[in-house]
């Protein structure tokens, strides 16, 4: 089964890294983007 991909848009880079760490352990591939404007 192919892994799931998640796009995380957040103002704080530290939060993107935390989400990447947590979801990565569950098998997700996380792409991060700073801000959404």
MMTF fields as JSON, N, C-alpha, C and O atoms, coordinates in Angstrom:
{
  "mmtfVersion": "1.0.0",
  "mmtfProducer": "UNKNOWN",
  "numBonds": 147,
  "numAtoms": 148,
  "numGroups": 37,
  "numChains": 1,
  "numModels": 1,
  "chainsPerModel": [1],
  "groupsPerChain": [37],
  "chainIdList": ["A"],
  "bondAtomList": [4, 2, 8, 6, 12, 10, 16, 14, 20, 18, 24, 22, 28, 26, 32, 30, 36, 34, 40, 38, 44, 42, 48, 46, 52, 50, 56, 54, 60, 58, 64, 62, 68, 66, 72, 70, 76, 74, 80, 78, 84, 82, 88, 86, 92, 90, 96, 94, 100, 98, 104, 102, 108, 106, 112, 110, 116, 114, 120, 118, 124, 122, 128, 126, 132, 130, 136, 134, 140, 138, 144, 142],
  "bondOrderList": [1, 1, 1, 1, 1, 1, 1, 1, 1, 1, 1, 1, 1, 1, 1, 1, 1, 1, 1, 1, 1, 1, 1, 1, 1, 1, 1, 1, 1, 1, 1, 1, 1, 1, 1, 1],
  "groupList": [{"groupName": "UNK", "atomNameList": ["N", "CA", "C", "O"], "elementList": ["N", "C", "C", "O"], "formalChargeList": [0, 0, 0, 0], "bondAtomList": [1, 0, 2, 1, 3, 2], "bondOrderList": [1, 1, 2], "singleLetterCode": "X", "chemCompType": "L-PEPTIDE LINKING"}],
  "groupTypeList": [0, 0, 0, 0, 0, 0, 0, 0, 0, 0, 0, 0, 0, 0, 0, 0, 0, 0, 0, 0, 0, 0, 0, 0, 0, 0, 0, 0, 0, 0, 0, 0, 0, 0, 0, 0, 0],
  "groupIdList": [1, 2, 3, 4, 5, 6, 7, 8, 9, 10, 11, 12, 13, 14, 15, 16, 17, 18, 19, 20, 21, 22, 23, 24, 25, 26, 27, 28, 29, 30, 31, 32, 33, 34, 35, 36, 37],
  "secStructList": [7, 7, 7, 7, 3, 3, 3, 3, 3, 3, 1, 7, 2, 2, 2, 2, 2, 2, 2, 2, 2, 2, 2, 2, 2, 6, 6, 7, 3, 3, 3, 3, 3, 3, 7, 7, 7],
  "xCoordList": [0.837, 0.0, 0.877, 1.855, 0.535, 1.304, 0.976, -0.167, 2.005, 1.795, 0.916, 0.801, 0.31, -0.551, 0.293, 1.297, -0.128, 0.576, -0.303, -1.518, 0.338, -0.362, 0.33, 1.559, -0.464, 0.072, -0.254, -1.421, 0.773, 0.611, 0.968, 2.11, -0.011, 0.219, 0.123, -0.919, 1.229, 1.321, 2.232, 3.175, 1.95, 2.773, 4.094, 5.051, 4.14, 5.318, 6.051, 5.512, 7.276, 8.037, 8.235, 8.307, 8.324, 8.51, 7.314, 7.472, 6.131, 4.922, 4.898, 4.463, 5.365, 5.434, 6.348, 6.017, 7.488, 8.43, 7.844, 8.053, 7.116, 6.484, 5.437, 5.384, 4.612, 3.589, 4.247, 3.788, 5.322, 6.058, 6.601, 6.543, 7.12, 7.661, 6.558, 6.698, 5.475, 4.382, 3.738, 3.579, 3.367, 2.691, 3.644, 3.232, 4.921, 5.91, 6.038, 6.252, 5.908, 5.963, 4.768, 4.822, 3.7, 2.49, 2.458, 1.484, 3.535, 3.629, 3.199, 3.102, 2.938, 2.533, 3.753, 4.766, 3.644, 4.646, 4.08, 3.003, 4.796, 4.281, 5.065, 6.293, 4.34, 4.91, 4.488, 3.324, 5.413, 5.097, 5.195, 6.029, 4.332, 4.356, 4.129, 3.269, 4.908, 4.785, 3.782, 3.923, 2.772, 1.739, 0.817, 1.092, -0.262, -1.21, -1.748, -2.712, -1.137, -1.637, -1.005, -1.314],
  "yCoordList": [-1.185, 0.0, 1.24, 1.313, 2.205, 3.441, 4.345, 4.391, 5.077, 5.975, 7.157, 7.533, 7.726, 8.895, 10.15, 10.188, 11.187, 12.466, 13.521, 13.549, 14.393, 15.454, 16.772, 16.845, 17.82, 19.168, 19.93, 20.086, 20.401, 21.148, 22.606, 22.917, 23.5, 24.933, 25.577, 25.532, 26.175, 26.687, 27.903, 27.978, 28.859, 30.063, 29.823, 30.577, 28.776, 28.513, 27.268, 26.164, 27.434, 26.291, 25.17, 23.998, 25.526, 24.505, 23.558, 22.362, 24.095, 23.262, 22.321, 21.175, 22.801, 21.936, 20.756, 19.618, 21.017, 19.942, 18.965, 17.757, 19.472, 18.601, 17.703, 16.502, 18.294, 17.518, 16.501, 15.363, 16.908, 15.99, 14.802, 13.663, 15.061, 14.001, 13.039, 11.821, 13.598, 12.763, 11.942, 10.73, 12.59, 11.867, 10.942, 9.894, 11.326, 10.471, 9.123, 8.102, 9.122, 7.868, 6.968, 5.756, 7.573, 6.82, 6.431, 5.842, 6.764, 6.361, 7.407, 7.113, 8.63, 9.694, 10.437, 10.559, 10.929, 11.824, 13.23, 13.513, 14.118, 15.453, 16.496, 16.553, 17.32, 18.487, 19.703, 19.818, 20.603, 21.782, 23.057, 23.176, 24.014, 25.339, 26.355, 26.17, 27.425, 28.46, 29.502, 30.065, 29.753, 30.741, 30.263, 29.269, 30.966, 30.558, 31.731, 31.6, 32.851, 34.064, 34.273, 35.249],
  "zCoordList": [0.0, 0.0, 0.0, 0.744, -0.821, -0.915, 0.267, 0.723, 0.773, 1.906, 1.548, 0.382, 2.543, 2.38, 2.471, 3.182, 1.737, 1.758, 2.407, 2.213, 3.186, 3.905, 3.601, 3.577, 3.369, 3.223, 4.495, 4.853, 5.172, 6.416, 6.145, 5.806, 6.293, 6.109, 7.486, 8.139, 7.912, 9.282, 9.284, 8.497, 10.173, 10.286, 11.011, 10.836, 11.822, 12.647, 12.145, 12.222, 11.632, 11.101, 12.121, 11.75, 13.404, 14.435, 14.492, 14.738, 14.265, 14.284, 13.085, 13.2, 11.937, 10.756, 11.043, 10.711, 11.652, 11.965, 12.975, 12.861, 13.957, 14.947, 14.289, 14.552, 13.438, 12.728, 11.806, 11.704, 11.134, 10.255, 11.054, 10.589, 12.235, 13.09, 13.54, 13.428, 14.042, 14.567, 13.46, 13.6, 12.36, 11.281, 10.534, 10.038, 10.451, 9.802, 10.492, 9.838, 11.796, 12.56, 12.255, 12.46, 11.767, 11.426, 9.95, 9.482, 9.21, 7.817, 6.807, 5.616, 7.265, 6.358, 5.83, 6.518, 4.608, 4.036, 4.162, 3.637, 4.855, 5.149, 4.37, 4.445, 3.619, 2.95, 3.759, 4.142, 4.019, 4.818, 4.008, 3.11, 4.336, 3.726, 4.838, 5.699, 4.809, 5.828, 5.353, 4.267, 6.176, 5.857, 4.76, 4.089, 4.585, 3.562, 2.78, 2.026, 2.956, 2.304, 0.967, 0.284]
}
